[in-house]
């Protein structure tokens, strides 16, 4: 029997569709395209970005098109909060910011978040906890929805505040190039491995985290709550919220006491903003510095092995998408054990009357911090509440409770070896040095 042209055409279409399906399945099972090239910007762009990053902004600053610093802000420059180990590093507790979330209610189903700013350019603009409470008042006899039923409960304060420490930005350009597919793939692989262990009766180990899926479907990578998908968005929000610099991506933060603060021209031009993002994108990546002394080197190498054996590497994944030494899975994990009263991870004791959106982080969930450069980025944890690496490890609860228990069972010399390994993860030696402030503060802005 001779095939007709129509039959051959149908067969060709069928084979083609099968091929596409096979390729699609193969793509789904792969971890995505690795990061092959280092971030690069021109010397001119980097120099312009460094100037903007280190500049101490003033009200009506000559470098700004709008009103310059403020009206509310937490710092006068980027480097003020990002200085440890060089320009772009982490910050100490004196530069923590106070973030807030207003959980959903019957009248306001969305989560609102922001900052209670430390400073303002004038007294009448100062933020405060009292002003925040006026914006999001306590709900008397709040109503909670459970399983479609309304349950009357006690008074409910929708506002949750949390001190947040500034993270190091070294290597941010490499992180920006890690694909969402890689993060999802690693998450699925970790969850599948745990399921396999549970099938054969092994129920211990680290509880897998979950990717932060933003409202537009992208995966978050930047911020303690993984609330930003790209480095550009992170820089844009930091300029607007921390310094009060309106930019092409976001308007400046407005005072709580005067939300009708007049709109002004955005402070940063497109070219300035691109230069600033380009500088942060090109910040050098941290390095692992192996000690020259044989005994110290052996101890650090022993600690690296133990780091993986006790389960630290289950969340602090050493390599991701070809980016070596990053030590993060970029997933959300619960670090709070509610039986401990919420001290482990900033947990919130009351359940909101309206459930949080499915993909929104719980108060006790935090993105796994990157450990590259960790030796030069104390204090630790999202709130800077752990002054040393030892106290930070001991503070891991919730999903990481088994790791903390395993660490505590190690002999003293082995615990010291783990710390010795972590101390080899240093800030990049070629980071720009931090210079003393060059702008005289003759006109001090208002402090609380």
Short mmCIF file of C-alpha atoms in Angstrom, two decimals:
data_model
loop_
_atom_site.label_atom_id
_atom_site.label_comp_id
_atom_site.label_asym_id
_atom_site.label_seq_id
_atom_site.Cartn_x
_atom_site.Cartn_y
_atom_site.Cartn_z
CA UNK A 1 0.00 0.00 0.00
CA UNK A 2 1.42 3.37 -1.03
CA UNK A 3 1.16 6.21 1.44
CA UNK A 4 -0.71 9.20 0.21
CA UNK A 5 0.82 12.67 0.59
CA UNK A 6 -1.75 13.44 3.31
CA UNK A 7 -0.75 10.32 5.28
CA UNK A 8 2.93 11.18 5.01
CA UNK A 9 2.21 14.73 6.12
CA UNK A 10 0.26 13.51 9.13
CA UNK A 11 3.04 11.10 10.05
CA UNK A 12 5.59 13.90 9.80
CA UNK A 13 3.50 16.13 12.03
CA UNK A 14 3.10 13.31 14.54
CA UNK A 15 6.82 12.58 14.62
CA UNK A 16 7.56 16.28 14.97
CA UNK A 17 5.13 16.66 17.87
CA UNK A 18 6.62 13.60 19.56
CA UNK A 19 10.10 15.08 19.16
CA UNK A 20 8.99 18.37 20.62
CA UNK A 21 7.42 16.54 23.55
CA UNK A 22 10.59 14.53 24.19
CA UNK A 23 12.73 17.65 24.02
CA UNK A 24 10.33 19.47 26.35
CA UNK A 25 10.47 16.63 28.87
CA UNK A 26 14.26 16.52 28.64
CA UNK A 27 14.41 20.28 29.23
CA UNK A 28 12.17 19.97 32.27
CA UNK A 29 14.50 17.38 33.76
CA UNK A 30 17.66 19.45 33.24
CA UNK A 31 18.90 22.08 35.70
CA UNK A 32 18.97 24.84 33.09
CA UNK A 33 21.79 26.70 31.42
CA UNK A 34 24.79 27.31 33.70
CA UNK A 35 26.36 30.72 34.18
CA UNK A 36 29.22 30.74 31.71
CA UNK A 37 30.53 34.29 31.77
CA UNK A 38 31.44 36.73 34.50
CA UNK A 39 29.49 40.01 34.74
CA UNK A 40 31.19 42.77 32.80
CA UNK A 41 30.71 46.51 32.50
CA UNK A 42 32.86 49.20 30.98
CA UNK A 43 35.37 51.05 33.14
CA UNK A 44 33.45 54.28 32.60
CA UNK A 45 30.14 52.81 33.75
CA UNK A 46 31.76 51.17 36.76
CA UNK A 47 33.48 54.38 37.81
CA UNK A 48 30.24 56.35 37.51
CA UNK A 49 28.38 53.68 39.49
CA UNK A 50 31.02 53.64 42.24
CA UNK A 51 30.71 57.42 42.59
CA UNK A 52 26.94 57.12 43.01
CA UNK A 53 27.27 54.17 45.43
CA UNK A 54 29.69 56.05 47.68
CA UNK A 55 28.14 59.51 47.37
CA UNK A 56 26.63 61.01 50.54
CA UNK A 57 23.32 62.40 49.38
CA UNK A 58 21.91 65.65 50.73
CA UNK A 59 18.49 67.28 50.47
CA UNK A 60 18.28 68.99 47.07
CA UNK A 61 21.58 67.38 46.15
CA UNK A 62 23.29 68.76 43.03
CA UNK A 63 23.62 65.21 41.64
CA UNK A 64 19.86 64.63 41.85
CA UNK A 65 17.16 65.83 39.48
CA UNK A 66 14.45 65.67 42.16
CA UNK A 67 14.55 66.63 45.83
CA UNK A 68 17.64 64.55 46.63
CA UNK A 69 17.86 62.77 49.96
CA UNK A 70 14.57 61.78 51.58
CA UNK A 71 12.01 62.96 52.53
CA UNK A 72 12.38 59.84 54.72
CA UNK A 73 15.43 57.59 54.67
CA UNK A 74 17.66 55.18 56.58
CA UNK A 75 21.07 56.11 55.19
CA UNK A 76 22.76 58.88 53.24
CA UNK A 77 24.67 56.55 50.91
CA UNK A 78 24.73 52.97 49.70
CA UNK A 79 28.16 52.33 51.18
CA UNK A 80 26.96 53.45 54.62
CA UNK A 81 25.13 50.11 54.96
CA UNK A 82 27.36 48.06 52.64
CA UNK A 83 30.94 48.45 53.82
CA UNK A 84 32.27 45.34 55.59
CA UNK A 85 35.18 43.87 53.69
CA UNK A 86 35.08 46.75 51.20
CA UNK A 87 32.55 48.71 49.18
CA UNK A 88 29.53 46.48 48.69
CA UNK A 89 29.91 44.39 51.85
CA UNK A 90 27.40 43.84 54.63
CA UNK A 91 26.46 46.16 57.46
CA UNK A 92 26.65 46.07 61.22
CA UNK A 93 23.65 46.23 63.56
CA UNK A 94 23.82 50.01 63.83
CA UNK A 95 22.61 50.10 60.23
CA UNK A 96 19.75 47.64 60.64
CA UNK A 97 16.42 48.82 59.28
CA UNK A 98 12.99 48.24 60.79
CA UNK A 99 10.72 46.52 58.28
CA UNK A 100 7.02 45.94 58.72
CA UNK A 101 4.32 43.75 57.23
CA UNK A 102 0.63 44.45 57.62
CA UNK A 103 -1.11 41.11 57.25
CA UNK A 104 -4.41 40.81 55.36
CA UNK A 105 -7.77 41.51 56.95
CA UNK A 106 -11.38 41.22 55.82
CA UNK A 107 -11.35 44.82 54.61
CA UNK A 108 -7.83 44.67 53.17
CA UNK A 109 -7.02 41.28 51.62
CA UNK A 110 -3.53 42.26 50.44
CA UNK A 111 -0.29 42.18 52.43
CA UNK A 112 1.31 45.59 52.80
CA UNK A 113 4.96 46.04 53.61
CA UNK A 114 7.55 48.75 54.02
CA UNK A 115 9.96 50.40 56.41
CA UNK A 116 9.72 52.57 59.50
CA UNK A 117 12.43 55.02 58.52
CA UNK A 118 14.98 56.26 61.04
CA UNK A 119 15.43 59.74 59.62
CA UNK A 120 13.62 62.52 57.79
CA UNK A 121 14.62 65.84 56.29
CA UNK A 122 12.14 67.62 58.59
CA UNK A 123 10.36 66.86 61.86
CA UNK A 124 6.90 66.70 60.33
CA UNK A 125 7.92 63.82 58.06
CA UNK A 126 9.28 61.41 60.71
CA UNK A 127 7.91 57.85 60.64
CA UNK A 128 6.96 56.10 63.86
CA UNK A 129 5.34 52.93 65.17
CA UNK A 130 2.39 55.05 66.31
CA UNK A 131 1.86 56.41 62.82
CA UNK A 132 2.08 52.89 61.43
CA UNK A 133 -0.64 51.76 63.85
CA UNK A 134 -2.86 54.57 62.59
CA UNK A 135 -2.43 53.27 59.06
CA UNK A 136 -3.13 49.67 60.09
CA UNK A 137 -5.15 49.75 63.34
CA UNK A 138 -5.82 46.83 65.68
CA UNK A 139 -8.97 44.91 64.73
CA UNK A 140 -11.22 44.31 67.75
CA UNK A 141 -12.65 40.78 67.90
CA UNK A 142 -10.97 39.96 64.64
CA UNK A 143 -12.52 37.42 62.29
CA UNK A 144 -10.47 34.52 61.00
CA UNK A 145 -11.52 32.39 58.04
CA UNK A 146 -10.88 28.67 58.51
CA UNK A 147 -12.10 26.13 56.01
CA UNK A 148 -14.66 28.55 54.65
CA UNK A 149 -16.05 29.28 58.12
CA UNK A 150 -15.70 32.52 60.06
CA UNK A 151 -14.24 32.21 63.55
CA UNK A 152 -14.37 35.14 65.99
CA UNK A 153 -11.13 35.57 67.90
CA UNK A 154 -9.32 38.05 70.12
CA UNK A 155 -8.18 41.49 69.02
CA UNK A 156 -5.76 41.26 66.13
CA UNK A 157 -2.83 43.56 65.43
CA UNK A 158 -2.08 43.13 61.72
CA UNK A 159 1.34 44.76 61.96
CA UNK A 160 4.49 42.67 62.39
CA UNK A 161 7.85 44.46 62.63
CA UNK A 162 11.29 42.98 62.23
CA UNK A 163 14.82 44.39 62.38
CA UNK A 164 16.65 43.54 59.16
CA UNK A 165 20.40 43.48 58.67
CA UNK A 166 22.09 44.66 55.46
CA UNK A 167 23.49 41.80 53.37
CA UNK A 168 26.76 41.81 51.45
CA UNK A 169 26.38 42.46 47.71
CA UNK A 170 29.63 40.86 46.58
CA UNK A 171 29.05 38.55 43.62
CA UNK A 172 25.51 39.88 43.10
CA UNK A 173 25.97 39.88 39.35
CA UNK A 174 26.69 36.16 39.39
CA UNK A 175 23.54 35.54 41.42
CA UNK A 176 21.52 37.64 38.99
CA UNK A 177 22.49 35.24 36.22
CA UNK A 178 21.37 32.08 38.02
CA UNK A 179 18.18 31.02 36.28
CA UNK A 180 14.86 30.45 37.98
CA UNK A 181 14.80 27.05 36.29
CA UNK A 182 17.95 26.03 38.15
CA UNK A 183 16.47 27.03 41.48
CA UNK A 184 13.23 25.19 40.77
CA UNK A 185 15.15 22.13 39.58
CA UNK A 186 17.32 22.00 42.70
CA UNK A 187 14.23 22.42 44.87
CA UNK A 188 12.48 19.54 43.12
CA UNK A 189 15.59 17.36 43.36
CA UNK A 190 15.91 17.99 47.10
CA UNK A 191 12.21 17.29 47.73
CA UNK A 192 12.35 14.10 45.64
CA UNK A 193 15.40 12.88 47.55
CA UNK A 194 13.65 13.42 50.87
CA UNK A 195 10.56 11.61 49.60
CA UNK A 196 12.74 8.70 48.59
CA UNK A 197 14.29 8.52 52.06
CA UNK A 198 10.87 8.63 53.71
CA UNK A 199 9.62 5.76 51.54
CA UNK A 200 12.29 3.52 53.05
CA UNK A 201 11.59 4.78 56.57
CA UNK A 202 14.18 7.53 57.05
CA UNK A 203 12.31 10.61 58.24
CA UNK A 204 15.16 12.75 59.58
CA UNK A 205 17.21 15.41 57.90
CA UNK A 206 16.55 18.93 56.69
CA UNK A 207 13.02 19.77 55.60
CA UNK A 208 13.13 21.01 51.99
CA UNK A 209 12.48 24.69 51.36
CA UNK A 210 10.39 26.25 48.62
CA UNK A 211 11.12 28.86 45.98
CA UNK A 212 9.60 32.30 46.43
CA UNK A 213 7.24 32.64 43.48
CA UNK A 214 6.32 36.27 42.92
CA UNK A 215 2.88 37.41 41.77
CA UNK A 216 4.04 37.52 38.15
CA UNK A 217 5.35 33.93 38.29
CA UNK A 218 9.05 34.75 38.50
CA UNK A 219 11.30 33.28 41.21
CA UNK A 220 12.79 35.66 43.77
CA UNK A 221 16.52 35.61 44.53
CA UNK A 222 17.35 38.91 46.26
CA UNK A 223 16.33 40.16 49.68
CA UNK A 224 15.88 38.26 52.95
CA UNK A 225 12.41 37.20 51.79
CA UNK A 226 13.51 36.63 48.17
CA UNK A 227 11.15 39.47 47.27
CA UNK A 228 13.10 40.58 44.20
CA UNK A 229 13.70 38.51 41.07
CA UNK A 230 16.48 40.67 39.63
CA UNK A 231 19.38 42.74 40.84
CA UNK A 232 17.97 45.79 39.07
CA UNK A 233 14.75 45.56 41.08
CA UNK A 234 16.70 45.14 44.30
CA UNK A 235 18.86 48.23 43.61
CA UNK A 236 15.80 50.23 42.57
CA UNK A 237 13.95 49.45 45.80
CA UNK A 238 17.03 50.12 47.94
CA UNK A 239 17.52 53.55 46.38
CA UNK A 240 13.86 54.49 46.79
CA UNK A 241 13.28 53.09 50.28
CA UNK A 242 16.62 53.42 52.05
CA UNK A 243 17.86 56.77 50.70
CA UNK A 244 14.70 58.27 49.28
CA UNK A 245 16.05 58.46 45.74
CA UNK A 246 13.36 58.16 43.12
CA UNK A 247 14.64 56.27 40.09
CA UNK A 248 13.39 54.83 36.80
CA UNK A 249 12.15 51.70 38.58
CA UNK A 250 10.48 53.14 41.67
CA UNK A 251 9.30 56.39 43.22
CA UNK A 252 10.89 57.57 46.46
CA UNK A 253 9.42 56.45 49.78
CA UNK A 254 6.80 58.79 51.20
CA UNK A 255 6.31 59.77 54.86
CA UNK A 256 3.61 57.83 56.71
CA UNK A 257 2.36 61.08 58.19
CA UNK A 258 2.03 62.68 54.80
CA UNK A 259 1.28 60.20 52.06
CA UNK A 260 0.26 63.13 49.87
CA UNK A 261 3.86 64.38 49.81
CA UNK A 262 4.13 66.12 46.43
CA UNK A 263 5.44 64.16 43.49
CA UNK A 264 8.81 65.38 42.29
CA UNK A 265 11.01 64.48 39.39
CA UNK A 266 12.82 61.22 39.99
CA UNK A 267 16.26 61.81 41.43
CA UNK A 268 18.30 59.40 39.29
CA UNK A 269 18.38 59.63 35.53
CA UNK A 270 18.26 56.50 33.39
CA UNK A 271 22.00 56.79 32.80
CA UNK A 272 22.78 57.23 36.50
CA UNK A 273 20.62 54.28 37.47
CA UNK A 274 22.17 52.04 34.81
CA UNK A 275 25.63 52.98 36.08
CA UNK A 276 24.68 52.21 39.67
CA UNK A 277 23.21 48.83 38.74
CA UNK A 278 26.25 48.15 36.56
CA UNK A 279 28.60 48.81 39.46
CA UNK A 280 26.72 46.49 41.83
CA UNK A 281 26.49 43.91 39.04
CA UNK A 282 30.26 43.96 38.65
CA UNK A 283 31.17 43.69 42.33
CA UNK A 284 33.76 40.91 42.69
CA UNK A 285 32.72 37.55 44.02
CA UNK A 286 33.93 36.29 47.41
CA UNK A 287 36.64 33.67 47.59
CA UNK A 288 37.66 30.67 49.65
CA UNK A 289 41.05 31.43 51.20
CA UNK A 290 42.81 28.24 52.28
CA UNK A 291 45.30 28.78 55.15
CA UNK A 292 49.00 28.43 54.35
CA UNK A 293 49.73 26.66 57.63
CA UNK A 294 49.39 22.89 57.16
CA UNK A 295 47.58 22.25 60.46
CA UNK A 296 45.10 25.08 59.92
CA UNK A 297 44.51 23.98 56.35
CA UNK A 298 43.83 20.41 57.44
CA UNK A 299 41.38 21.60 60.08
CA UNK A 300 39.51 23.77 57.56
CA UNK A 301 39.36 20.89 55.07
CA UNK A 302 38.01 18.63 57.82
CA UNK A 303 35.40 21.28 58.61
CA UNK A 304 34.32 21.44 54.98
CA UNK A 305 33.66 17.70 54.98
CA UNK A 306 31.72 17.93 58.25
CA UNK A 307 29.74 20.88 56.88
CA UNK A 308 28.29 18.53 54.27
CA UNK A 309 28.01 15.48 56.53
CA UNK A 310 25.86 17.11 59.23
CA UNK A 311 23.49 18.58 56.64
CA UNK A 312 24.52 22.24 56.30
CA UNK A 313 25.01 21.82 52.56
CA UNK A 314 21.40 20.67 52.14
CA UNK A 315 20.36 24.34 52.22
CA UNK A 316 23.68 26.09 51.81
CA UNK A 317 24.29 24.43 48.44
CA UNK A 318 27.96 24.96 47.54
CA UNK A 319 27.48 25.43 43.79
CA UNK A 320 24.47 26.60 41.83
CA UNK A 321 24.22 26.79 38.03
CA UNK A 322 27.98 26.68 37.68
CA UNK A 323 28.48 29.49 40.21
CA UNK A 324 30.93 27.86 42.59
CA UNK A 325 31.14 28.61 46.28
CA UNK A 326 27.83 30.48 46.58
CA UNK A 327 26.48 28.25 49.40
CA UNK A 328 22.74 28.86 49.04
CA UNK A 329 19.73 27.11 47.52
CA UNK A 330 17.83 30.46 47.30
CA UNK A 331 14.79 28.80 48.86
CA UNK A 332 12.56 29.86 51.73
CA UNK A 333 13.01 27.85 54.93
CA UNK A 334 11.34 28.03 58.32
CA UNK A 335 13.98 28.90 60.86
CA UNK A 336 11.60 29.31 63.77
CA UNK A 337 10.35 26.60 66.11
CA UNK A 338 6.99 27.84 67.44
CA UNK A 339 7.50 25.84 70.63
CA UNK A 340 10.39 28.19 71.39
CA UNK A 341 8.14 31.23 71.37
CA UNK A 342 9.20 32.52 67.97
CA UNK A 343 12.73 33.50 68.96
CA UNK A 344 14.47 31.56 66.24
CA UNK A 345 13.33 33.40 63.18
CA UNK A 346 11.16 36.36 63.93
CA UNK A 347 7.98 34.32 64.01
CA UNK A 348 4.57 35.90 64.55
CA UNK A 349 2.53 34.44 67.40
CA UNK A 350 -0.95 35.16 66.02
CA UNK A 351 -2.47 33.78 62.86
CA UNK A 352 -3.85 36.49 60.57
CA UNK A 353 -7.65 36.52 60.27
CA UNK A 354 -7.33 36.13 56.50
CA UNK A 355 -4.85 33.51 55.19
CA UNK A 356 -1.70 34.77 53.55
CA UNK A 357 -1.40 34.25 49.77
CA UNK A 358 -0.17 30.75 48.98
CA UNK A 359 3.26 31.82 47.74
CA UNK A 360 3.81 34.58 50.28
CA UNK A 361 6.51 33.85 52.90
CA UNK A 362 5.38 33.12 56.43
CA UNK A 363 6.89 35.38 59.11
CA UNK A 364 9.28 32.59 60.13
CA UNK A 365 10.41 31.84 56.57
CA UNK A 366 13.63 33.34 55.25
CA UNK A 367 15.69 32.83 52.12
CA UNK A 368 18.86 30.84 52.70
CA UNK A 369 21.62 33.46 52.93
CA UNK A 370 24.67 33.07 50.74
CA UNK A 371 27.70 32.01 52.74
CA UNK A 372 30.40 33.16 50.38
CA UNK A 373 32.21 35.96 52.19
CA UNK A 374 30.54 34.98 55.48
CA UNK A 375 33.77 35.37 57.47
CA UNK A 376 33.67 39.12 56.80
CA UNK A 377 29.95 39.78 57.21
CA UNK A 378 29.12 39.52 60.93
CA UNK A 379 26.64 39.82 62.57
CA UNK A 380 24.51 36.99 61.23
CA UNK A 381 20.87 36.05 60.61
CA UNK A 382 18.26 38.33 59.09
CA UNK A 383 18.15 40.53 62.19
CA UNK A 384 21.87 40.56 62.92
CA UNK A 385 21.04 38.88 66.22
CA UNK A 386 23.90 36.36 66.09
CA UNK A 387 27.28 38.02 66.64
CA UNK A 388 29.42 34.97 65.80
CA UNK A 389 29.35 32.03 63.42
CA UNK A 390 28.98 29.70 66.41
CA UNK A 391 25.87 31.47 67.72
CA UNK A 392 24.41 31.59 64.22
CA UNK A 393 24.72 27.81 63.81
CA UNK A 394 23.22 27.18 67.25
CA UNK A 395 20.25 29.39 66.36
CA UNK A 396 19.05 27.26 63.45
CA UNK A 397 15.70 25.71 64.38
CA UNK A 398 12.55 24.83 62.45
CA UNK A 399 13.48 23.14 59.17
CA UNK A 400 17.16 23.00 60.20
CA UNK A 401 16.65 21.58 63.71
CA UNK A 402 18.34 18.29 62.76
CA UNK A 403 21.45 20.12 61.54
CA UNK A 404 21.78 22.04 64.79
CA UNK A 405 21.40 18.81 66.75
CA UNK A 406 24.05 17.11 64.61
CA UNK A 407 26.42 20.04 65.10
CA UNK A 408 25.92 19.97 68.86
CA UNK A 409 26.78 16.26 68.93
CA UNK A 410 30.16 16.85 67.29
CA UNK A 411 33.29 16.76 69.38
CA UNK A 412 34.65 20.18 70.33
CA UNK A 413 37.51 19.91 67.85
CA UNK A 414 35.09 19.05 65.04
CA UNK A 415 32.84 22.01 65.84
CA UNK A 416 35.94 24.19 65.74
CA UNK A 417 36.81 22.65 62.36
CA UNK A 418 33.42 23.67 60.93
CA UNK A 419 33.99 27.22 62.13
CA UNK A 420 37.51 27.15 60.69
CA UNK A 421 36.08 26.19 57.30
CA UNK A 422 33.51 28.99 57.40
CA UNK A 423 36.30 31.44 58.19
CA UNK A 424 37.93 30.57 54.87
CA UNK A 425 34.94 32.07 53.03
CA UNK A 426 36.24 35.61 52.73
CA UNK A 427 35.23 38.86 51.11
CA UNK A 428 37.00 39.45 47.78
CA UNK A 429 40.50 40.81 48.16
CA UNK A 430 40.00 43.11 45.17
CA UNK A 431 36.95 44.90 46.60
CA UNK A 432 37.12 48.69 46.56
CA UNK A 433 38.35 50.04 49.92
CA UNK A 434 35.90 52.13 51.91
CA UNK A 435 36.94 55.78 52.17
CA UNK A 436 36.02 58.09 55.04
CA UNK A 437 32.97 60.27 54.40
CA UNK A 438 33.88 63.14 52.13
CA UNK A 439 30.73 65.25 52.44
CA UNK A 440 30.67 67.55 55.46
CA UNK A 441 27.50 67.17 57.52
CA UNK A 442 26.97 70.81 58.31
CA UNK A 443 23.21 70.50 57.96
CA UNK A 444 22.27 67.40 59.91
CA UNK A 445 18.94 65.86 59.08
CA UNK A 446 16.41 65.06 61.75
CA UNK A 447 16.87 61.92 63.83
CA UNK A 448 14.33 60.28 66.06
#
